[in-house]
Coordinates of C-alpha atoms and ligand atoms in Angstrom, one line a residue:
X246 CA 26.4 -28.4 -4.4
X247 CA 30.0 -29.7 -4.2
X248 CA 30.7 -30.3 -0.5
X249 CA 34.1 -31.7 -0.7
X250 CA 37.2 -29.5 -1.0
X251 CA 38.8 -30.0 -4.4
X252 CA 42.4 -28.8 -4.8
X253 CA 44.3 -28.7 -8.1
X254 CA 47.3 -31.1 -7.9
X255 CA 50.1 -29.9 -10.0
X256 CA 51.3 -33.4 -9.9
X257 CA 48.4 -35.0 -11.6
X258 CA 47.3 -31.9 -13.4
X259 CA 43.7 -32.1 -12.2
X260 CA 41.6 -31.1 -9.3
X261 CA 41.4 -33.8 -6.8
X262 CA 39.3 -34.3 -3.8
X263 CA 41.4 -33.3 -0.7
X264 CA 41.7 -36.4 1.6
X265 CA 44.4 -36.2 4.2
X266 CA 46.4 -39.4 5.1
X267 CA 45.6 -39.1 9.0
X268 CA 42.4 -36.9 9.4
X269 CA 41.8 -34.7 11.2
X270 CA 45.3 -34.1 11.1
X271 CA 46.9 -32.1 8.0
X272 CA 50.6 -31.8 7.4
X273 CA 51.4 -28.7 4.9
X274 CA 55.0 -27.6 4.1
X275 CA 55.5 -24.4 2.0
X276 CA 58.9 -23.1 0.8
X277 CA 59.6 -19.9 2.7
X278 CA 61.7 -16.9 1.7
X279 CA 65.3 -16.6 1.5
X280 CA 66.2 -13.8 3.9
X281 CA 68.6 -11.6 2.2
X282 CA 66.6 -8.6 1.2
X283 CA 63.3 -6.6 1.9
X284 CA 60.1 -8.6 1.5
X285 CA 58.7 -7.5 -1.8
X286 CA 55.3 -8.1 -3.7
X287 CA 56.6 -11.4 -4.9
X288 CA 56.6 -12.6 -1.2
X289 CA 53.0 -11.6 -0.7
X290 CA 51.2 -13.9 -3.0
X291 CA 52.5 -17.1 -1.9
X292 CA 52.1 -16.0 1.7
X293 CA 48.5 -15.1 1.2
X294 CA 47.6 -18.1 -0.7
X295 CA 48.9 -20.7 1.4
X296 CA 47.4 -18.5 4.5
X297 CA 43.8 -18.8 2.8
X298 CA 44.5 -22.6 2.5
X299 CA 45.6 -22.8 6.1
X300 CA 42.8 -20.6 7.5
X301 CA 40.1 -22.5 5.3
X302 CA 41.4 -26.1 6.4
X303 CA 41.2 -24.8 10.0
X304 CA 37.6 -23.6 9.6
X305 CA 36.7 -26.9 8.4
X306 CA 38.0 -28.3 11.6
X307 CA 41.2 -29.9 10.4
X308 CA 44.3 -29.8 12.8
X309 CA 46.9 -28.4 10.3
X310 CA 50.8 -28.5 11.2
X311 CA 51.8 -25.7 8.8
X312 CA 55.7 -25.7 8.4
X313 CA 57.1 -22.7 6.2
X314 CA 60.9 -22.6 6.3
X315 CA 63.5 -19.8 6.4
X316 CA 66.3 -20.0 3.9
X317 CA 69.3 -18.7 5.5
X318 CA 72.0 -20.8 3.7
X319 CA 72.6 -22.5 0.6
X320 CA 70.6 -20.4 -1.9
X321 CA 73.3 -19.5 -4.3
X322 CA 72.9 -16.5 -6.8
X323 CA 72.3 -18.8 -9.6
X324 CA 69.7 -21.0 -7.6
X325 CA 71.4 -24.1 -7.4
X326 CA 75.1 -24.8 -7.7
X327 CA 76.5 -21.4 -9.0
X328 CA 77.8 -18.4 -7.5
X329 CA 77.9 -16.7 -4.1
X330 CA 75.4 -17.6 -1.3
X331 CA 73.0 -14.7 -1.4
X332 CA 73.3 -14.0 2.3
X333 CA 77.0 -14.3 2.4
X334 CA 77.2 -11.8 -0.4
X335 CA 75.1 -9.4 1.4
X336 CA 77.1 -9.9 4.7
X337 CA 80.4 -9.4 2.9
X338 CA 79.2 -6.2 1.2
X339 CA 77.8 -4.8 4.4
X340 CA 80.4 -6.1 6.6
X341 CA 78.0 -8.0 8.9
X342 CA 77.8 -11.6 10.2
X343 CA 75.7 -13.6 7.7
X344 CA 73.3 -14.4 10.7
X345 CA 72.9 -10.7 11.3
X346 CA 71.6 -10.0 7.7
X347 CA 69.4 -13.3 8.1
X348 CA 67.8 -12.2 11.4
X349 CA 67.2 -8.6 10.3
X350 CA 65.4 -9.7 7.2
X351 CA 63.7 -12.4 8.8
X352 CA 62.2 -9.7 11.2
X353 CA 61.3 -7.5 8.3
X354 CA 59.5 -10.3 6.6
X355 CA 57.5 -11.2 9.8
X356 CA 56.4 -7.6 10.3
X357 CA 55.2 -7.4 6.6
X358 CA 53.4 -10.6 7.0
X359 CA 51.6 -9.4 10.2
X360 CA 50.5 -6.3 8.3
X361 CA 49.2 -8.4 5.5
X362 CA 47.3 -10.6 8.0
X363 CA 49.2 -13.7 7.4
X364 CA 49.2 -16.1 10.2
X365 CA 52.2 -17.5 11.7
X366 CA 52.9 -21.0 10.7
X367 CA 53.0 -23.8 13.1
X368 CA 56.8 -24.3 12.7
X369 CA 59.2 -22.1 11.0
X370 CA 62.6 -23.9 10.8
X371 CA 65.7 -22.5 9.7
X372 CA 67.9 -24.2 7.1
X373 CA 71.0 -23.2 9.3
X374 CA 69.6 -25.0 12.2
X375 CA 69.2 -28.4 10.4
X376 CA 72.5 -28.9 9.0
X377 CA 72.9 -32.3 10.9
X378 CA 69.6 -33.6 9.4
X379 CA 70.8 -32.4 6.0
X380 CA 74.2 -34.3 6.2
X381 CA 72.2 -37.4 7.4
X382 CA 70.0 -37.2 4.2
X383 CA 73.2 -36.8 2.0
X384 CA 74.4 -39.9 3.6
X385 CA 71.2 -41.8 2.8
X386 CA 71.1 -40.9 -0.7
X387 CA 74.7 -41.6 -1.1
X388 CA 74.0 -45.2 0.6
X389 CA 71.2 -45.7 -1.8
X390 CA 73.5 -45.2 -4.7
X391 CA 71.7 -41.9 -6.2
X392 CA 74.6 -39.7 -5.4
X393 CA 78.5 -39.5 -5.9
X394 CA 81.1 -37.6 -4.3
X395 CA 83.5 -35.4 -6.3
X396 CA 86.3 -33.4 -4.9
X397 CA 84.8 -32.7 -1.5
X398 CA 81.3 -32.2 -3.0
X399 CA 78.3 -34.4 -3.3
X400 CA 76.0 -34.4 -6.2
X401 CA 72.7 -36.0 -7.1
X402 CA 73.0 -38.5 -9.9
X403 CA 70.1 -37.4 -12.0
X404 CA 70.7 -39.9 -14.9
X405 CA 70.9 -42.9 -12.6
X406 CA 67.9 -41.8 -10.8
X407 CA 65.9 -41.2 -13.9
X408 CA 66.6 -44.7 -15.1
X409 CA 64.8 -46.1 -11.8
X410 CA 62.1 -43.3 -11.4
X411 CA 61.4 -40.5 -13.6
X412 CA 62.9 -37.2 -13.0
X413 CA 60.9 -34.2 -14.2
X414 CA 57.5 -35.6 -13.6
X415 CA 56.1 -32.6 -11.6
X416 CA 57.2 -30.1 -14.3
X417 CA 56.6 -32.4 -17.1
X418 CA 60.1 -32.0 -18.5
X419 CA 62.3 -34.9 -19.6
X420 CA 65.9 -35.4 -19.4
X421 CA 66.6 -34.3 -23.0
X422 CA 64.6 -30.9 -22.6
X423 CA 66.5 -30.3 -19.3
X424 CA 69.8 -31.0 -21.1
X425 CA 68.8 -28.6 -23.8
X426 CA 68.2 -25.7 -21.2
X427 CA 71.2 -26.1 -19.2
X428 CA 74.6 -24.7 -19.6
X429 CA 77.3 -27.1 -20.9
X430 CA 80.1 -28.3 -18.4
X431 CA 83.2 -26.2 -18.8
X432 CA 85.6 -28.8 -17.7
X433 CA 86.2 -27.1 -14.3
X434 CA 83.0 -28.6 -12.7
X435 CA 83.1 -31.5 -10.4
X436 CA 79.7 -32.8 -11.9
X437 CA 79.4 -35.6 -14.3
X438 CA 76.4 -34.1 -16.1
X439 CA 75.2 -30.5 -16.2
X440 CA 71.8 -31.5 -14.8
X441 CA 73.3 -33.1 -11.7
X442 CA 72.6 -30.8 -8.5
X443 CA 74.6 -30.3 -5.5
X444 CA 73.5 -31.8 -2.2
X445 CA 76.7 -30.7 -0.4
X446 CA 79.2 -28.2 -1.9
X447 CA 82.8 -27.7 -0.5
X448 CA 83.3 -24.3 0.5
X449 CA 85.8 -22.1 -1.3
X450 CA 88.5 -20.5 1.2
X451 CA 86.6 -17.1 1.1
X452 CA 83.1 -18.6 1.6
X453 CA 82.2 -17.6 5.3
X454 CA 79.1 -19.9 6.0
X455 CA 80.7 -23.5 6.6
X456 CA 80.2 -26.6 8.5
X457 CA 82.2 -29.8 8.8
X458 CA 80.9 -32.9 7.2
X459 CA 82.5 -36.3 6.0
X460 CA 83.0 -34.9 2.7
X461 CA 84.6 -31.2 3.3
X462 CA 83.9 -28.1 5.1
X463 CA 81.0 -26.7 3.3
X464 CA 77.4 -26.1 3.1
X465 CA 74.3 -27.9 2.0
X466 CA 72.7 -27.6 -1.4
X467 CA 69.7 -25.3 -1.4
X468 CA 67.2 -28.1 -2.4
X469 CA 68.4 -30.2 0.8
X470 CA 66.9 -28.2 3.5
X471 CA 63.1 -28.5 2.4
X472 CA 63.6 -32.2 2.1
X473 CA 65.3 -32.6 5.5
X474 CA 62.9 -30.2 7.4
X475 CA 59.6 -31.5 5.9
X476 CA 60.8 -35.1 6.7
X477 CA 61.7 -34.0 10.3
X478 CA 58.3 -32.3 11.0
X479 CA 55.9 -33.8 8.9
X480 CA 57.2 -37.4 8.2
X481 CA 58.4 -39.1 5.0
X482 CA 54.7 -38.7 3.6
X483 CA 52.6 -35.6 4.1
X484 CA 49.7 -34.0 2.6
X485 CA 50.3 -30.6 1.0
X486 CA 53.5 -29.3 -0.4
X487 CA 53.1 -25.5 -1.6
X488 CA 55.1 -22.7 -3.1
X489 CA 55.2 -20.3 -6.1
X490 CA 55.2 -21.7 -9.6
X491 CA 58.7 -20.3 -10.2
X492 CA 60.0 -23.0 -7.6
X493 CA 58.4 -26.0 -9.5
X494 CA 61.7 -26.5 -11.5
X495 CA 64.3 -27.0 -10.4
X496 CA 63.6 -26.7 -6.6
X497 CA 60.6 -28.9 -6.2
X498 CA 61.6 -31.4 -8.9
X499 CA 64.9 -31.9 -6.6
X500 CA 63.1 -32.3 -3.5
X501 CA 61.0 -35.0 -5.1
X502 CA 64.1 -36.7 -6.5
X503 CA 65.9 -36.5 -2.9
X504 CA 62.9 -37.8 -1.1
X505 CA 62.4 -40.7 -3.6
X506 CA 66.0 -41.6 -3.6
X507 CA 66.3 -41.5 0.2
X508 CA 62.8 -42.8 1.4
X509 CA 61.7 -44.7 -1.8
X510 CA 58.5 -42.4 -2.0
X511 CA 57.6 -38.9 -3.0
X512 CA 57.0 -36.7 0.0
X513 CA 53.7 -35.0 -0.8
X514 CA 50.4 -36.1 -1.8
X515 CA 49.3 -32.8 -3.3
X516 CA 51.5 -30.3 -4.9
X517 CA 50.0 -26.7 -5.1
X518 CA 51.5 -23.9 -6.8
X519 CA 50.5 -20.2 -6.7
X520 CA 50.9 -18.2 -10.0
X521 CA 53.2 -15.3 -10.4
X522 CA 52.7 -11.4 -10.1
X523 CA 53.5 -8.9 -12.8
X524 CA 53.5 -5.1 -12.7
X525 CA 51.8 -3.2 -15.5
X526 CA 51.9 -6.3 -17.3
X527 CA 55.8 -7.0 -16.8
X528 CA 57.5 -9.5 -14.9
X529 CA 59.1 -8.0 -11.6
X530 CA 62.7 -7.6 -11.6
X531 CA 65.3 -5.3 -10.3
X532 CA 66.9 -4.6 -13.8
X533 CA 63.5 -3.5 -15.0
X534 CA 63.0 -0.8 -12.3
X535 CA 59.7 -2.3 -11.4
X536 CA 60.9 -4.2 -8.2
X537 CA 58.5 -3.0 -5.4
X538 CA 59.1 -3.7 -1.7
X539 CA 56.2 -4.3 0.4
X540 CA 57.1 -1.2 2.5
X541 CA 57.2 0.9 -0.7
X542 CA 53.6 -0.3 -1.5
X543 CA 52.4 0.5 2.2
X544 CA 54.1 4.2 2.1
X545 CA 53.5 4.8 -1.7
X546 CA 57.3 5.7 -1.9
X547 CA 58.1 4.3 -5.3
X548 CA 58.4 6.1 -8.9
X549 CA 55.6 3.7 -10.1
X550 CA 53.3 4.3 -7.4
X551 CA 50.6 6.9 -7.3
X552 CA 49.8 6.6 -3.9
X553 CA 50.2 4.5 -0.7
X554 CA 48.3 1.3 -0.7
X555 CA 47.2 -0.3 2.6
X556 CA 48.2 -3.9 3.6
X557 CA 44.5 -4.9 3.4
X558 CA 44.2 -3.4 0.0
X559 CA 47.1 -5.5 -1.2
X560 CA 45.5 -8.7 0.5
X561 CA 42.1 -8.0 -0.9
X562 CA 43.7 -7.4 -4.4
X563 CA 45.4 -10.8 -4.4
X564 CA 42.2 -12.5 -3.1
X565 CA 40.2 -11.1 -6.0
X566 CA 42.2 -13.5 -8.2
X567 CA 42.2 -17.2 -8.0
X568 CA 45.6 -18.3 -6.9
X569 CA 46.4 -20.0 -10.2
X570 CA 45.8 -17.2 -12.4
X571 CA 48.5 -14.7 -13.1
X572 CA 47.9 -11.1 -11.1
X573 CA 48.9 -7.9 -12.6
X574 CA 49.5 -5.1 -10.3
X575 CA 48.8 -1.4 -11.6
X576 CA 47.6 1.8 -9.7
X577 CA 44.3 1.3 -11.3
X578 CA 43.8 -2.0 -10.3
X579 CA 44.9 -1.4 -6.6
X580 CA 42.6 1.6 -6.4
X581 CA 39.8 -0.4 -7.6
X582 CA 40.7 -2.9 -5.0
X583 CA 40.7 -0.2 -2.3
X584 CA 37.2 0.9 -3.2
X585 CA 35.8 -2.7 -3.3
X586 CA 37.3 -3.4 0.2
X587 CA 35.9 -0.1 1.6
X588 CA 32.4 -1.2 0.2
X589 CA 32.8 -4.6 1.8
X590 CA 33.7 -3.0 5.3
X591 CA 31.0 -0.7 5.1
X592 CA 28.6 -3.4 4.5
X593 CA 29.9 -5.4 7.5
X594 CA 29.6 -2.3 9.7
X595 CA 26.0 -1.8 8.6
X596 CA 25.4 -5.3 9.4
X597 CA 26.5 -4.8 12.9
X598 CA 23.8 -1.9 13.1
X599 CA 20.8 -3.7 11.4
X600 CA 17.6 -3.9 13.3
X601 CA 15.7 -7.4 13.4
X602 CA 12.0 -7.8 12.3
X603 CA 9.5 -10.6 13.1
X604 CA 10.3 -12.4 9.9
X605 CA 12.9 -12.9 7.2
X606 CA 12.4 -11.9 3.3
X607 CA 15.9 -13.2 2.8
X608 CA 17.4 -16.6 2.6
X609 CA 20.6 -16.5 4.4
X610 CA 21.7 -20.0 3.4
X611 CA 22.3 -18.7 0.1
X612 CA 25.5 -17.0 1.5
X613 CA 26.9 -20.1 3.0
X614 CA 26.2 -22.4 0.4
X615 CA 27.7 -20.4 -2.3
X616 CA 30.7 -19.5 -0.2
X617 CA 31.3 -23.2 0.5
X618 CA 30.8 -24.1 -3.2
X619 CA 33.4 -21.6 -4.1
X620 CA 35.9 -22.4 -1.7
X621 CA 35.8 -26.1 -2.2
X622 CA 36.4 -25.4 -5.9
X623 CA 40.3 -25.1 -5.5
X624 CA 39.8 -21.8 -3.4
X625 CA 38.1 -19.7 -5.7
X626 CA 38.4 -16.5 -3.6
X627 CA 37.1 -14.2 -6.3
X628 CA 33.8 -15.9 -6.4
X629 CA 33.6 -15.6 -2.7
X630 CA 34.2 -12.0 -2.7
X631 CA 31.5 -11.4 -5.5
X632 CA 29.0 -13.4 -3.2
X633 CA 29.9 -11.1 -0.3
X634 CA 29.2 -8.1 -2.5
X635 CA 25.7 -9.5 -3.4
X636 CA 25.0 -9.8 0.4
X637 CA 26.2 -6.2 0.9
X638 CA 23.5 -5.2 -1.5
X639 CA 21.0 -7.2 0.4
X640 CA 22.3 -5.9 3.8
X641 CA 21.7 -2.3 2.4
X642 CA 18.3 -3.3 1.4
X643 CA 17.5 -4.5 4.9
X644 CA 18.9 -1.4 6.3
X645 CA 16.7 0.9 3.9
X646 CA 13.7 -1.3 4.7
X647 CA 13.1 -2.9 1.5
X648 CA 13.8 -6.3 2.9
X649 CA 13.5 -7.9 6.4
X650 CA 15.6 -10.3 8.7
X651 CA 14.4 -12.0 11.6
X652 CA 16.5 -12.0 14.9
X653 CA 17.7 -15.5 14.6
X654 CA 18.6 -15.0 10.8
X655 CA 20.4 -11.8 11.8
X656 CA 22.7 -13.5 14.4
X657 CA 23.4 -16.2 11.9
X658 CA 24.2 -13.8 9.2
X659 CA 26.7 -11.9 11.4
X660 CA 28.3 -15.2 12.4
X661 CA 28.8 -16.4 8.7
X662 CA 30.1 -12.9 7.6
X663 CA 32.5 -13.1 10.5
X664 CA 33.8 -16.4 9.5
X665 CA 34.2 -15.7 5.7
X666 CA 35.5 -12.1 5.9
X667 CA 37.7 -12.3 9.0
X668 CA 38.7 -15.9 9.9
X669 CA 39.0 -17.3 6.3
X670 CA 39.8 -14.3 4.0
X671 CA 41.8 -12.9 6.9
X672 CA 40.7 -9.3 6.2
X673 CA 40.6 -6.7 8.8
X674 CA 38.9 -3.2 8.9
X675 CA 41.8 -0.9 8.8
X676 CA 39.4 2.1 9.3
X677 CA 37.7 0.9 12.5
X678 CA 38.6 2.3 15.9
X679 CA 39.7 -1.2 17.0
X680 CA 41.9 -1.7 14.0
X681 CA 43.6 1.8 15.0
X682 CA 44.6 0.0 18.2
X683 CA 42.1 2.2 20.2
X684 CA 38.9 0.5 21.2
X685 CA 38.1 3.4 23.5
X686 CA 37.0 5.6 20.5
X687 CA 33.7 3.8 19.9
X688 CA 32.2 4.2 23.4
X689 CA 33.4 8.0 23.2
X690 CA 31.7 8.7 20.1
X691 CA 28.7 6.9 21.1
X692 CA 28.7 9.0 24.4
X693 CA 29.0 12.2 22.4
X694 CA 26.3 11.3 20.0
X695 CA 23.9 10.5 23.1
X696 CA 24.7 14.0 24.3
X697 CA 24.0 15.5 20.9
X698 CA 20.6 13.5 20.8
X699 CA 19.8 15.0 24.1
X700 CA 20.8 18.6 23.1
X701 CA 18.4 18.1 19.9
X702 CA 15.7 16.8 22.0
X703 CA 16.1 20.1 24.0
X704 CA 16.2 22.1 20.7
X705 CA 19.7 23.2 21.5
X706 CA 20.7 23.1 17.8
X707 CA 23.9 25.2 18.6
X708 CA 25.2 22.5 20.9
X709 CA 24.2 19.7 18.6
X710 CA 26.0 21.1 15.5
X711 CA 29.0 22.0 17.6
X712 CA 29.3 18.4 18.5
X713 CA 29.0 17.2 14.9
X714 CA 31.4 19.7 13.6
X715 CA 34.0 18.9 16.2
X716 CA 33.7 15.3 15.4
X717 CA 33.9 16.0 11.6
X718 CA 37.1 18.2 12.4
X719 CA 38.9 15.0 13.8
X720 CA 37.8 12.9 11.1
X721 CA 34.5 11.3 12.4
X722 CA 31.5 11.8 10.0
X723 CA 28.1 12.0 11.5
X724 CA 25.2 11.2 9.0
X725 CA 21.6 12.0 10.4
X726 CA 18.9 9.5 9.9
X727 CA 15.1 9.6 10.4
X728 CA 15.6 7.5 13.8
X729 CA 19.1 8.6 15.0
X730 CA 22.4 8.9 13.1
X731 CA 25.3 6.7 11.6
X732 CA 28.9 7.5 12.0
X733 CA 32.1 6.5 10.4
X734 CA 35.9 7.4 10.8
X735 CA 37.1 8.8 7.4
Ligands
ZN833 ZN1 61.5 -25.4 -0.6

């Protein structure tokens, strides 16, 4: 059995054993959202992927400092150097302060993440709160000779950097490919080369978000914030840098160039990227009419959706794919995920009610060893889920008397299932009384069912039936068994 966590490192293009610089401490930085619109499906996958990694590392007793930023300045419409700031634009159109826009959508993002069971990171720094650190970093890169000032803006000198280091090593591109894929300079640019990127931009007169700097009143380039904030909170070298595959170029490539230029070293040891989501086989995009926000998914209010899908259905669906494979959303796939999740949660519920025997006919170590093997193989969550389904079958066999489990094995099995399902996969039972925010339901139902059992013992069938029917009417289904009864909330 593989006992060490193997993570796929985008930088080396292979799975590598995860060994932190300073165990048990782990520093992890993940690029967070740009807060200018409602959180959507595209936000769910990276958040859940790195939440799974965060939770798994913690379950292995690592002390993880997880930093996930909020981009509230500097992300221009065309990503790096072109167009209006996304937040400024929204603020201008809606006649709001840019920070009102950022605050509103940050809260929306947090609320959606809580619904999806995504844990809050250890630190969530905002780009606008780290302008001084970003200016200091620009100065450092200028001092090292890898940037130039031009008309109040500062640009990274990619050609000079490429001669000393290699620009494009993460994405596997070389400068010629990059030139072929960038727009030619139109003579109005302050840059020397089309592939140079802004470290600091002079603000046009109408630009609202601006700060003083040695070069101009302006704002930092988008890539600066992650280098400045990861260095501030995790140091010049840290363990894991994560994000969606779409950020690999140019964003992460530029981050690597910036930190290498400033500190002489690439920041992260393991670069981890989740793959993208598609909808009915298509890339998600506003112009394609298939742009779905998380709220629309949770409520079912979107032309492409046949029904509402609960947050845990979305989470379970995302976990059913390994994070490096593409994931296609469709009504059929989500409905299948909802059924699967239901089957898993029913298994967990049955586990809670199992009765122990003198001996075990099942080997509970099978669950733990297969779970560990799958998670250690680059977080292979779909295999973990299929192992859990094997165990749901076994739990049902024990419940039906076809297998037996001893008292100590039963306690251990319950502990394992709790760790895997709730702590590491981060699922919750949305149908249980506790999940509905009312933990008084269970004792109340149990009390009514005790009264019903008494009525039955006294052959008062009318009362017994009345209790069952009234419970059914409020959505609590009672199933009689040989030795008592089961109940569930529909
Ligand atoms: Zn970033």
